[in-house]
XYZ file of N, CA and C in Angstrom:
792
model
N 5.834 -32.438 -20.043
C 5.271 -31.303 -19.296
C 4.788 -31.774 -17.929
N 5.329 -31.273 -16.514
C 4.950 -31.686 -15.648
C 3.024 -31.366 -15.671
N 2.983 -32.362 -14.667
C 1.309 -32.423 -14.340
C 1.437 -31.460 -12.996
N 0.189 -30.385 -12.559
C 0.214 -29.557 -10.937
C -0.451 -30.628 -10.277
N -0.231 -30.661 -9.021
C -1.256 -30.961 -8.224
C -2.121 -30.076 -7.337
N -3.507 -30.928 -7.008
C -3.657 -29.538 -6.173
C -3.618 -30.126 -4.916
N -3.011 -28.786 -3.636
C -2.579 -29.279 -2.601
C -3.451 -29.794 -1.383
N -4.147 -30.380 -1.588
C -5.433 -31.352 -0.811
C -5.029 -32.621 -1.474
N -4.216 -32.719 -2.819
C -4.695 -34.373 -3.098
C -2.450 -34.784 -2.939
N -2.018 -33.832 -2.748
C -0.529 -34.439 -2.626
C -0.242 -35.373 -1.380
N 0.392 -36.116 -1.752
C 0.647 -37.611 -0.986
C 2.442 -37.891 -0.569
N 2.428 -38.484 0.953
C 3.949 -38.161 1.549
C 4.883 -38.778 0.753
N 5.833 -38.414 0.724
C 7.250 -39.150 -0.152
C 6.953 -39.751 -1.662
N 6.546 -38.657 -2.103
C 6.066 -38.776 -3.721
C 6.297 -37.141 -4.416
N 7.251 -36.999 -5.377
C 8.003 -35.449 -6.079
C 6.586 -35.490 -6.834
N 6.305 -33.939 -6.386
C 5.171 -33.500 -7.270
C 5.515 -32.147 -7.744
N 4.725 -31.454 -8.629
C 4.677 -30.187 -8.952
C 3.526 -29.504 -8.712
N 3.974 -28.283 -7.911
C 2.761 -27.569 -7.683
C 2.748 -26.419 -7.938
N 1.153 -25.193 -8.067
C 1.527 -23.710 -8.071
C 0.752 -23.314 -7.234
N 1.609 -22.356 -6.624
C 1.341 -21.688 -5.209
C 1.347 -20.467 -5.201
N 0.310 -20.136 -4.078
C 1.124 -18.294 -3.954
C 2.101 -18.412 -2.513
N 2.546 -18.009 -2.245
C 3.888 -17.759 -1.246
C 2.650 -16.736 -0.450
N 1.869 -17.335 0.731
C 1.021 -16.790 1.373
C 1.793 -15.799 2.592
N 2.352 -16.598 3.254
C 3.275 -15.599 4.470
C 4.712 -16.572 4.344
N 5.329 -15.531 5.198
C 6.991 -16.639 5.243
C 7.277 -16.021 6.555
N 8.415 -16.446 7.143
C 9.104 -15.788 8.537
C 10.374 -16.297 8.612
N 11.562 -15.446 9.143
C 12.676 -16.377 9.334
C 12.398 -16.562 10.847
N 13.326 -17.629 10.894
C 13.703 -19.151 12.113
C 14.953 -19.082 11.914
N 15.231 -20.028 13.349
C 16.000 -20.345 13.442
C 15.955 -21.976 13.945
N 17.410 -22.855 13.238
C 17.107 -24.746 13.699
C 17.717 -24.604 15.178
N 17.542 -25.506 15.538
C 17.966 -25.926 16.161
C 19.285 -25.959 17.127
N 20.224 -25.536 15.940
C 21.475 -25.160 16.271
C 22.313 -23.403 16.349
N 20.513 -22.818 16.101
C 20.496 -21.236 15.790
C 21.225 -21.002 14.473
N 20.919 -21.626 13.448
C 21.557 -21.557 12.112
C 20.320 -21.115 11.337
N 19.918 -19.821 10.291
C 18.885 -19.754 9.845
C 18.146 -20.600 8.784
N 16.952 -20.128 9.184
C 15.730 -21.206 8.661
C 14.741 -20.883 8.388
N 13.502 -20.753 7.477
C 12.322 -20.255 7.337
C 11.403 -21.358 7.017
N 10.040 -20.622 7.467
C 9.265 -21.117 7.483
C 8.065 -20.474 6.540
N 7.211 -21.309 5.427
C 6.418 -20.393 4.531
C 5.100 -21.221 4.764
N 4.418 -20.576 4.611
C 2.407 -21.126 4.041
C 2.181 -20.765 2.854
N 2.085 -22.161 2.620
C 2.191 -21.844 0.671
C 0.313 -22.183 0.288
N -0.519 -21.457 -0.460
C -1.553 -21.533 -0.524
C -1.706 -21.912 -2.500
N -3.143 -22.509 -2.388
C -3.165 -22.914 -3.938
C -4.247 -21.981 -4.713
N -5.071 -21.666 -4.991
C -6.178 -21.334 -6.148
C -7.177 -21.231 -4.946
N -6.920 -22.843 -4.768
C -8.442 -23.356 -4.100
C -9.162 -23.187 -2.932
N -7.458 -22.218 -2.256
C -7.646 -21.549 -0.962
C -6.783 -22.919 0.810
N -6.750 -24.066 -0.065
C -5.594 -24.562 0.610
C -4.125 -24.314 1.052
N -3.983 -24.236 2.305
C -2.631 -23.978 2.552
C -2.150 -25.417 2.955
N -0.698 -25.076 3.086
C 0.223 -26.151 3.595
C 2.004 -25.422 4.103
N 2.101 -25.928 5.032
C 3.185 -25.280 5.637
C 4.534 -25.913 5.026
N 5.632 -25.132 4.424
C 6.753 -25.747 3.933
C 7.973 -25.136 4.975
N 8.826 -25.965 4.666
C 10.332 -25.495 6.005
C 11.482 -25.942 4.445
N 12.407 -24.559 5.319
C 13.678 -24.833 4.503
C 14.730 -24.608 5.487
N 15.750 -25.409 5.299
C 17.279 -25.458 6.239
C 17.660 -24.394 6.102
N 18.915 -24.192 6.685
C 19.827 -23.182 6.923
C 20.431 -23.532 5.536
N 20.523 -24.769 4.922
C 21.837 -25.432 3.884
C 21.353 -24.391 2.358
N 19.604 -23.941 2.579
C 18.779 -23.942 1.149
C 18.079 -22.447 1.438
N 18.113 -21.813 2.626
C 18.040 -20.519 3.546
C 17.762 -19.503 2.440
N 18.962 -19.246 1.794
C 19.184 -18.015 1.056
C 18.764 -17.996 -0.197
N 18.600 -19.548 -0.991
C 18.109 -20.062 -2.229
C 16.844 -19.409 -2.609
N 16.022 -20.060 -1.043
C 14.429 -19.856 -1.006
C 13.766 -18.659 -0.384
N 15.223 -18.328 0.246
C 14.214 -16.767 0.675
C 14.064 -15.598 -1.016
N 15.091 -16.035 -1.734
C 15.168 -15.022 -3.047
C 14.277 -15.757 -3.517
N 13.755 -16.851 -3.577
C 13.605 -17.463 -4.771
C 11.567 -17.556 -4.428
N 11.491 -17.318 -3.508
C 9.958 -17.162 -2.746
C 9.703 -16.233 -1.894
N 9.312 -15.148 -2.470
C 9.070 -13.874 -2.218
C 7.590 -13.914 -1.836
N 7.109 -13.289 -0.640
C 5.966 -13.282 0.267
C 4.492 -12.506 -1.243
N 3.365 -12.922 -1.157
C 2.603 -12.383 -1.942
C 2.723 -12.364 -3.762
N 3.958 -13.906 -4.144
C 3.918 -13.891 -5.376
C 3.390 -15.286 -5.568
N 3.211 -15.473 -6.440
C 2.821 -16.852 -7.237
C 4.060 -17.716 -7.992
N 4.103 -18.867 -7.356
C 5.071 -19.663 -8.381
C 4.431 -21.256 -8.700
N 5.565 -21.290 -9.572
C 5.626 -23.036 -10.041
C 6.818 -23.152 -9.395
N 6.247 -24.813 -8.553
C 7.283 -25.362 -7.684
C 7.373 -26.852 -8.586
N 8.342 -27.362 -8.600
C 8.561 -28.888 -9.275
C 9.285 -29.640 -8.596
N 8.984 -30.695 -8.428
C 9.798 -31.678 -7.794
C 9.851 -31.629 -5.922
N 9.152 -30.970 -5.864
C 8.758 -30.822 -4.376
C 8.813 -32.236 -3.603
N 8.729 -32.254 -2.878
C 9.629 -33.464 -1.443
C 7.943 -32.737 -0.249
N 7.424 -33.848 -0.335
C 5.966 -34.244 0.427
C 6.524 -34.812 1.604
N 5.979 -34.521 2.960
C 6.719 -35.517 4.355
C 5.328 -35.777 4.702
N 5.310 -36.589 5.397
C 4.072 -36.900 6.698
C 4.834 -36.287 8.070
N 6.334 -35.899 8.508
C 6.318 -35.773 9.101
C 6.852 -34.118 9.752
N 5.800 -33.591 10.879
C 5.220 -32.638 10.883
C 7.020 -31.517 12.171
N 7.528 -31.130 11.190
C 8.585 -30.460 12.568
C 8.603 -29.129 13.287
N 7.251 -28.920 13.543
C 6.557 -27.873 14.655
C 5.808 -28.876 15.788
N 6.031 -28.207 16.951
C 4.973 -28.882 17.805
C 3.917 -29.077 17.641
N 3.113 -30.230 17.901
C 1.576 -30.920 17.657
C 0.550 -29.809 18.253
N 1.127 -28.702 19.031
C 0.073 -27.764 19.352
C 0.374 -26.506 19.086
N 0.426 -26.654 17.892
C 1.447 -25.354 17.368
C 1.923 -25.641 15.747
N 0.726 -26.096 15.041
C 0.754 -26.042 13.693
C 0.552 -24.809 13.108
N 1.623 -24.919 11.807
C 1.064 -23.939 11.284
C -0.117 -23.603 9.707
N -0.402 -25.031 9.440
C -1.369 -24.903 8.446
C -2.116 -26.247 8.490
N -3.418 -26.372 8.565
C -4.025 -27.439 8.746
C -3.683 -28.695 7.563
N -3.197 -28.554 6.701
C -2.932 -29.795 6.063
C -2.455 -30.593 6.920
N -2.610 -31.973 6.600
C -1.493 -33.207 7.343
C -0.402 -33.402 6.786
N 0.094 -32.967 5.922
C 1.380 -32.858 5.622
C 2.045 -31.865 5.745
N 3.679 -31.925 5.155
C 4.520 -30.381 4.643
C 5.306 -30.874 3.702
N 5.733 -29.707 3.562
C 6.832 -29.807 2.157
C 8.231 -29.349 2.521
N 9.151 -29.982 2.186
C 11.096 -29.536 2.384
C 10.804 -29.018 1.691
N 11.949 -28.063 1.073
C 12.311 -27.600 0.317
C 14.200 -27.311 0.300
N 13.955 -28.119 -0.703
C 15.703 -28.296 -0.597
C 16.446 -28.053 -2.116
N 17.279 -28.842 -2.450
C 18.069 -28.651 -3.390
C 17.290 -28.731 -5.572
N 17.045 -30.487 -5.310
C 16.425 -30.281 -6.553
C 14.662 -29.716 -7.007
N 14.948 -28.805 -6.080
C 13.251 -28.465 -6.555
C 13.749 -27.359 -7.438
N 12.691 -27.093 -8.563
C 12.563 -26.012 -9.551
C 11.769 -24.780 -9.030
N 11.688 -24.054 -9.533
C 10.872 -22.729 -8.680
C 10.939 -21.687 -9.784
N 9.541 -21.762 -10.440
C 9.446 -20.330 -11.434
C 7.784 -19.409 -11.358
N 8.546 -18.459 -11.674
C 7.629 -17.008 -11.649
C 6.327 -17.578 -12.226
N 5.452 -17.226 -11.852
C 3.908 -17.462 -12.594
C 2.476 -16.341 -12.568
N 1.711 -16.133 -13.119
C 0.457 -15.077 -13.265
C -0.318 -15.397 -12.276
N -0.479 -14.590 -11.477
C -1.452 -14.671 -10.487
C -2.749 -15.790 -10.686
N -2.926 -16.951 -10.010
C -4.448 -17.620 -10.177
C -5.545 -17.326 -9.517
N -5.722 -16.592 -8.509
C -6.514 -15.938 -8.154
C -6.191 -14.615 -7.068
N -7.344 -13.413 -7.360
C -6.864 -12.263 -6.353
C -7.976 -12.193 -5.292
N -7.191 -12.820 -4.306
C -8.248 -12.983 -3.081
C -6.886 -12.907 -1.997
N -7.155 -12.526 -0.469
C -6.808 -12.770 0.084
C -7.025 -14.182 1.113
N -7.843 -15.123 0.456
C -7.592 -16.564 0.706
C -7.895 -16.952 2.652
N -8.745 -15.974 3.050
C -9.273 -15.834 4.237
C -10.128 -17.582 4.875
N -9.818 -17.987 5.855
C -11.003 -18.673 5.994
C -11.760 -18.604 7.352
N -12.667 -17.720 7.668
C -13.064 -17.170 8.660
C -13.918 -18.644 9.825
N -13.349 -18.035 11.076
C -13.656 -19.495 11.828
C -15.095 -18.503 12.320
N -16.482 -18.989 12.819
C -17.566 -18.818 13.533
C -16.901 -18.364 15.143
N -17.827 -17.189 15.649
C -17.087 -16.421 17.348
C -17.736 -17.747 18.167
N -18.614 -18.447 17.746
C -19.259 -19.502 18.331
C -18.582 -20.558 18.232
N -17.269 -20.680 17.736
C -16.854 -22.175 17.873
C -15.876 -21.661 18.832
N -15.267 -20.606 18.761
C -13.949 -19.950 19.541
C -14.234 -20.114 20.832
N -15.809 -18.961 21.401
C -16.604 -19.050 22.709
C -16.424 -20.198 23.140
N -17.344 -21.577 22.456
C -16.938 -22.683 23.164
C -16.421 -23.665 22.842
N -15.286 -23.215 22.653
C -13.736 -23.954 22.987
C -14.032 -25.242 21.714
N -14.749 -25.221 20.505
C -15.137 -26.095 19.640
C -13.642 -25.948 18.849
N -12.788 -24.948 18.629
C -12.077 -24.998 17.531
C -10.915 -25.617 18.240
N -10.266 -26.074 17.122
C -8.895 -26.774 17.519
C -7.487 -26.020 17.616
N -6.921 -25.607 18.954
C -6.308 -24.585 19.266
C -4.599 -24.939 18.594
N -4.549 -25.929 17.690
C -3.549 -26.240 17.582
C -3.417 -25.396 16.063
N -4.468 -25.050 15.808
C -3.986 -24.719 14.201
C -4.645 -22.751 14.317
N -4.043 -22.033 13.720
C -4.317 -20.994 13.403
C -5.542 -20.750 13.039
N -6.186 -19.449 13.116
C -7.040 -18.885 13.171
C -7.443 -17.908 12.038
N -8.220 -17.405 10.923
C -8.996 -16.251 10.630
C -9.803 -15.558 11.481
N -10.169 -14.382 11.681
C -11.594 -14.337 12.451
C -11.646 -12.665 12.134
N -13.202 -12.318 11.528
C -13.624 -10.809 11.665
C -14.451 -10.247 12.437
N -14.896 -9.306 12.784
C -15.537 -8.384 13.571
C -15.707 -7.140 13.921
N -16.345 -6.984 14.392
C -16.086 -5.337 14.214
C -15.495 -4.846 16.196
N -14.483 -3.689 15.898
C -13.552 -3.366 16.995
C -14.596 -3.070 18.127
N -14.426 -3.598 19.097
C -15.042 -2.604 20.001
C -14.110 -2.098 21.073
N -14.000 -2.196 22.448
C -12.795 -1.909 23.020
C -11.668 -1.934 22.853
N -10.826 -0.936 22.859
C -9.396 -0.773 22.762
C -8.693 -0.533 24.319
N -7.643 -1.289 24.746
C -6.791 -0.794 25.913
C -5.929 0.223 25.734
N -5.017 0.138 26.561
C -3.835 1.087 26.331
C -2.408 -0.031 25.813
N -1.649 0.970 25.155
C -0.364 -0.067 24.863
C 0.664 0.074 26.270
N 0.856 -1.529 26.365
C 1.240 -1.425 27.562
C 2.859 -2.801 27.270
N 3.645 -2.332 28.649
C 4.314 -3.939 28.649
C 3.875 -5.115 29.231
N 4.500 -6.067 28.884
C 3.990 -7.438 29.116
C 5.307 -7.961 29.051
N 4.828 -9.576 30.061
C 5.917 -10.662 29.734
C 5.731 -11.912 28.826
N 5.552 -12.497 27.773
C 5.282 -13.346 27.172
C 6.596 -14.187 26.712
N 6.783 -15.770 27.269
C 7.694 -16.326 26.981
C 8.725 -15.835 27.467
N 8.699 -15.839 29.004
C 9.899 -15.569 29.106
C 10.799 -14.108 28.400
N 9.916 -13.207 27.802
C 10.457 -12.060 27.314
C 9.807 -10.939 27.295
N 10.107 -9.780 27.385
C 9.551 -8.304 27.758
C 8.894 -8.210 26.412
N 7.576 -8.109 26.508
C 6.919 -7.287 25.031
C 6.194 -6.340 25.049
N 5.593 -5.346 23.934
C 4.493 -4.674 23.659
C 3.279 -5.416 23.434
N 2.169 -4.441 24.298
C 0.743 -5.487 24.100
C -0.234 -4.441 24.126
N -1.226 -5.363 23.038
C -2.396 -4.133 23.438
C -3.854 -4.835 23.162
N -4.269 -4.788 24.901
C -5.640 -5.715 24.606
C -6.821 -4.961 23.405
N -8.016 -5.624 23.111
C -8.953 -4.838 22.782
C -9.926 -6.152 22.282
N -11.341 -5.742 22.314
C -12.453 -6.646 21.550
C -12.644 -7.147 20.444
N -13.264 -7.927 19.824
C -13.765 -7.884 18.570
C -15.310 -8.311 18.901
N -16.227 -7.911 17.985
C -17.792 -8.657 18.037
C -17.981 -9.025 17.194
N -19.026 -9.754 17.223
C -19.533 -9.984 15.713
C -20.621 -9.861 15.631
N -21.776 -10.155 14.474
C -23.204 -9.269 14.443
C -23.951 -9.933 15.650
N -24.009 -11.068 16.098
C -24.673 -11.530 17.115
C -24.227 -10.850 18.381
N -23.691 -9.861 18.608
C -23.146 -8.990 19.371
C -22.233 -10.266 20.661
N -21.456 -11.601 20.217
C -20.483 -11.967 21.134
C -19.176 -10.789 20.810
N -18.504 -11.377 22.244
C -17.371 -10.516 22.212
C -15.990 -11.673 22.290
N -15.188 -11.022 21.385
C -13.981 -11.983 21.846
C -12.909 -11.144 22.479
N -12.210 -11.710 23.667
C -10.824 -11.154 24.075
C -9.712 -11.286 23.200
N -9.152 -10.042 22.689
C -7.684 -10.415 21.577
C -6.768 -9.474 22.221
N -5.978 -9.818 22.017
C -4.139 -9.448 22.342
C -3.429 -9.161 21.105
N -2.698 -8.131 20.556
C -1.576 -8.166 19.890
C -0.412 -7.695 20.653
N 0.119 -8.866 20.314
C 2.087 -8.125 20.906
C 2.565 -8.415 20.105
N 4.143 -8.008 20.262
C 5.557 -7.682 19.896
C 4.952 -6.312 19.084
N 5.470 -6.795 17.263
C 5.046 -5.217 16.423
C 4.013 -4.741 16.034
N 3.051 -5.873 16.163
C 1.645 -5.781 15.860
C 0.836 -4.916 17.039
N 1.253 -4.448 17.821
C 0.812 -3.461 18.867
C 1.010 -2.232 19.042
N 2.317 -1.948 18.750
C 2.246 -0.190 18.407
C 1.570 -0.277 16.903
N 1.704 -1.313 16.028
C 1.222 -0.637 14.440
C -0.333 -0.745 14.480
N -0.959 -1.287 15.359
C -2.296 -1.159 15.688
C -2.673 -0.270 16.396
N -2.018 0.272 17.852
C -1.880 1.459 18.446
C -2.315 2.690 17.317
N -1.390 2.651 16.789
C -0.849 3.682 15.290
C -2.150 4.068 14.613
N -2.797 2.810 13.786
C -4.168 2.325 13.233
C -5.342 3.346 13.628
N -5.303 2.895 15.467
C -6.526 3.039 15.782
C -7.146 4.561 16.087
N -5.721 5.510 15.642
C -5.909 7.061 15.510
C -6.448 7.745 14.640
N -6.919 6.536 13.227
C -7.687 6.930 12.451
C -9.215 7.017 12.659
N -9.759 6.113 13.364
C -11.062 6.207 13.602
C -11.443 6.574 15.260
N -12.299 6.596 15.555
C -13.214 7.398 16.704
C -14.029 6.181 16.980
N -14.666 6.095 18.398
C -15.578 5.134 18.986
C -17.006 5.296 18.442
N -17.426 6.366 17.554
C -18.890 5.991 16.849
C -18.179 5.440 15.303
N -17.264 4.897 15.075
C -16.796 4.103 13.977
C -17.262 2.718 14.040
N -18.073 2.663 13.002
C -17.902 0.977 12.537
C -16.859 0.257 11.887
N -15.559 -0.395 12.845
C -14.334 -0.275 12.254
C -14.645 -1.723 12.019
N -14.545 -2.516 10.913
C -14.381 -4.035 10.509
C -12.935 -4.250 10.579
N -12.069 -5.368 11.383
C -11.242 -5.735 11.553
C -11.018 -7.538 11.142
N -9.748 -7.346 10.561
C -9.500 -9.019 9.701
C -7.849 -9.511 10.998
N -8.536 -10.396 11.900
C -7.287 -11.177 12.159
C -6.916 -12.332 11.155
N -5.678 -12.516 10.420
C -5.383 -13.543 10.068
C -4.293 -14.321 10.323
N -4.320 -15.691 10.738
C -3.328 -16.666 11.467
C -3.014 -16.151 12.899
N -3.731 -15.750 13.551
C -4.059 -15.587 15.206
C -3.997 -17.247 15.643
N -4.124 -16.926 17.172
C -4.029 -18.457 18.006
C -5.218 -18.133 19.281
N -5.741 -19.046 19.525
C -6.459 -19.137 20.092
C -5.812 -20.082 21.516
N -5.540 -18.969 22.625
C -5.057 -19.735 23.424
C -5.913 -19.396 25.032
N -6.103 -20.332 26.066
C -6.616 -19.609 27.422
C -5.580 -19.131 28.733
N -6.458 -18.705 29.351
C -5.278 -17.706 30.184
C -6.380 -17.713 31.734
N -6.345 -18.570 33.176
C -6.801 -18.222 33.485
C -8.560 -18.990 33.464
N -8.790 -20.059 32.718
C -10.273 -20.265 32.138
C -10.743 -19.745 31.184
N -9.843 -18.467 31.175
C -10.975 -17.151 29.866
C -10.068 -17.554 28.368
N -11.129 -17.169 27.711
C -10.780 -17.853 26.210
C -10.428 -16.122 25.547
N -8.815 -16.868 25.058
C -7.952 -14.948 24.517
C -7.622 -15.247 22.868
N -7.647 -14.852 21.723
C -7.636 -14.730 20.463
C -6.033 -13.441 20.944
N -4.812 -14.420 20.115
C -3.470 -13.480 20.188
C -3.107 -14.346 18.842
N -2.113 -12.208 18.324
C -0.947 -12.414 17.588
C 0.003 -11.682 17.791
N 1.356 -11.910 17.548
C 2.612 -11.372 17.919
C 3.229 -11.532 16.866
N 2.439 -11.364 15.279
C 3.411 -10.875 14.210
C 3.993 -12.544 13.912
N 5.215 -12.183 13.328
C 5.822 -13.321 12.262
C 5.032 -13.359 11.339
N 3.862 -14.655 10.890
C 2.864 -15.092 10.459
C 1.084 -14.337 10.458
N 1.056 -13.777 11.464
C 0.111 -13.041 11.860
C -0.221 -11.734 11.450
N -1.244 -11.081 11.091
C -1.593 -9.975 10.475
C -2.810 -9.415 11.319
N -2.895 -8.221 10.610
C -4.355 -7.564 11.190
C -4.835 -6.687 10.039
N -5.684 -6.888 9.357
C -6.146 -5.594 8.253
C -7.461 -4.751 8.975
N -6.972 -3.520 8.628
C -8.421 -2.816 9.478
C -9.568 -2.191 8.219
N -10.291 -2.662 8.034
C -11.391 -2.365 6.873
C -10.850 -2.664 5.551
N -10.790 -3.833 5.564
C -10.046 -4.783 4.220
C -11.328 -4.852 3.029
N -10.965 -4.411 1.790
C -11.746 -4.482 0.650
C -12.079 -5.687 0.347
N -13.045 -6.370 1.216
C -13.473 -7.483 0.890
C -14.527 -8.032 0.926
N -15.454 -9.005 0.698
C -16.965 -9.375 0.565
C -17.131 -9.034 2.149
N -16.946 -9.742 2.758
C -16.851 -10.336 4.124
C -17.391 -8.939 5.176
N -16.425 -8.184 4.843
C -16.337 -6.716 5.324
C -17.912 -6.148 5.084
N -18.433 -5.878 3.793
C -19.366 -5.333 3.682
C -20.474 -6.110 4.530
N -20.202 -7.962 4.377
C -21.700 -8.549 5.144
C -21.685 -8.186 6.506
N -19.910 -8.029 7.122
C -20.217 -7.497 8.474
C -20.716 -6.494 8.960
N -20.310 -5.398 8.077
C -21.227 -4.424 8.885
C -22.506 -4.017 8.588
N -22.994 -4.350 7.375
C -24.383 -4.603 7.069
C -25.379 -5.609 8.028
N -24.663 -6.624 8.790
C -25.373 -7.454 9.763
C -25.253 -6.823 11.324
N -24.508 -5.861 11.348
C -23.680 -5.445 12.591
C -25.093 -3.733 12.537
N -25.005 -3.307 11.463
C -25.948 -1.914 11.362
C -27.307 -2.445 11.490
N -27.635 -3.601 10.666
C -28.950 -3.705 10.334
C -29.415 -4.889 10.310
N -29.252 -5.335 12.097
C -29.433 -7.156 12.615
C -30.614 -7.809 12.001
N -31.618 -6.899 11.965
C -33.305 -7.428 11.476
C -33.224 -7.108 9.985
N -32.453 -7.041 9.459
C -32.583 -6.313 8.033
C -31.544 -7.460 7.152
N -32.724 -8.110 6.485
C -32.310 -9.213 4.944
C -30.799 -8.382 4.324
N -29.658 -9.307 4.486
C -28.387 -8.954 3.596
C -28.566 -8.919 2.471
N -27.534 -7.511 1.666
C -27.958 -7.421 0.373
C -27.889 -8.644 -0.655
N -28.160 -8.592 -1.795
C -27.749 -9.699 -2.537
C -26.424 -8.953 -3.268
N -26.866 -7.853 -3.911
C -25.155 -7.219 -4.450
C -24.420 -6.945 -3.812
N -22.970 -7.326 -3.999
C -21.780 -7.109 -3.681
C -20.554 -6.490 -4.305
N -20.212 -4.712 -4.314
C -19.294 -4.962 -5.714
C -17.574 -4.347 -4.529
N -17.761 -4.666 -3.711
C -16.574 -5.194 -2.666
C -15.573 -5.407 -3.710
N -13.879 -5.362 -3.716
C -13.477 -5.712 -4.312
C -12.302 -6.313 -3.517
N -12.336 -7.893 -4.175
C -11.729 -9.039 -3.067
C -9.884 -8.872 -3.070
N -9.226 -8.677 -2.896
C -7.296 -8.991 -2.725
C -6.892 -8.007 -2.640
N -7.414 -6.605 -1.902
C -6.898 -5.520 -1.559
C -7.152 -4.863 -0.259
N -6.818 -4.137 0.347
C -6.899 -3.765 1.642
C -6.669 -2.639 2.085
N -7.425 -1.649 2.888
C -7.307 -0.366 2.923
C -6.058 0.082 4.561
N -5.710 -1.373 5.036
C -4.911 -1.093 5.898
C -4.315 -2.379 6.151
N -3.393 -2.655 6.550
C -3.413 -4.291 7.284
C -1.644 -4.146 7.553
N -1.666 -4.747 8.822
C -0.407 -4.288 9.887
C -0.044 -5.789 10.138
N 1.160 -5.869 9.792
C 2.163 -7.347 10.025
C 3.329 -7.138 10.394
């Protein structure tokens, strides 16, 4: 019977078995524009780790790892070495995982129902404390919205749509969504009105500057936005956001791995 590991203690160029949930995925393309994906595979414990599959294993693993399920992986192939740019990771582990031919891959029961959030402080973002190379969580509640507008990003025409986030200490952060994440937020924000206390969940955002000024962006693939997500988090925000001088409750009956909106 294989032994799991859990993915904090797996070690490079050593076949292990692990169980994961299939956190996000995206297709790619290598090098040679031949397709390729890329997944964040998360454990129980709330660890992620970024895995890549070739064009050769493409079609294997896109059926075979379906976004938001849980599997047993076996025989997995551990690298030290990292094939995204050094400023432009996509999961803080120091490793990744291939995924190629002899790995096993089976269906498994959910190990935990959480959406596996790990929220960074608006105070490390403000000053420039976090490390811009790795993705982002971050909540708050909405405050300004722009208009949806075009933009050029990379060399390519996109949809964008600035707007705020705060948090109870009333900082503000500058955020951006482009490509699809901007009309489906556009879309979103017709549900609520400016005396709304709207709690908003970025997850896997980038923290990049523009200018000196410090901007919180996503443009989809990997990136999400939930707008008043059923979660602990949600309730402490706006309970600290309504009632700054006022002791947080101790009960919580929030209910954690569901979401009353969230646009990817």
């Amino acid at each position: 019977m294989a032994e799991f590991c859990r993915l904090d203690k797996l070690l490079p160029w050593k076949k292990s078995s692990i169980r994961v949930k299939v956190y996000r995925r995206r297709e790619t393309e290598d090098s040679e524009g031949n397709p390729a994906m890329d997944f964040i595979l998360a454990d129980k414990y709330g660890k992620k780790i970024h895995a890549t599959v070739s064009h050769q294993y493409f079609h294997r693993f896109k059926r075979d790892l379906p976004e938001d399920q849980w599997r047993e992986i076996t025989n997995v192939h551990v690298s030290d070495q990292n094939w995204n740019h050094p400023t432009h990771m996509l999961a803080r582990h120091q490793y990744m995982i291939t995924l190629d031919g002899p790995i096993g891959v089976r269906p498994i029961a959910s190990l935990r129902d959480s959406h596996m959030f790990d929220f960074t402080d608006f105070n490390q973002v403000i000053t420039r404390v976090v490390d811009a190379a790795y993705p982002i969580d971050l909540t708050g509640v909405v405050g300004y919205i722009g208009k949806l507008q075009p933009t050029e990003l990379d060399n390519e025409e996109k949809t964008c749509i600035p707007f705020h986030l705060k948090d109870h200490r009333n900082q503000e952060i500058y955020c951006v969504a482009y490509g699809q994440l901007a009309p489906d937020f556009n879309i979103q924000r017709r549900s609520f009105t400016q005396a709304d206390t709207v709690i908003c969940v970025l997850s896997e955002w980038r923290v990049t500057f523009h200018n000196g000024e410090v901007l919180v962006t996503g443009e989809g693939g990997l990136a999400r936005i939930f707008i008043n997500p059923w979660i602990e988090e949600r309730d402490v925000m706006r309970h600290r956001f309504l009632h700054p001088d006022v002791e947080e409750p101790q009960d919580n009956n929030s209910v954690a791995g569901s979401s009353s909106a969230v646009i990817c």
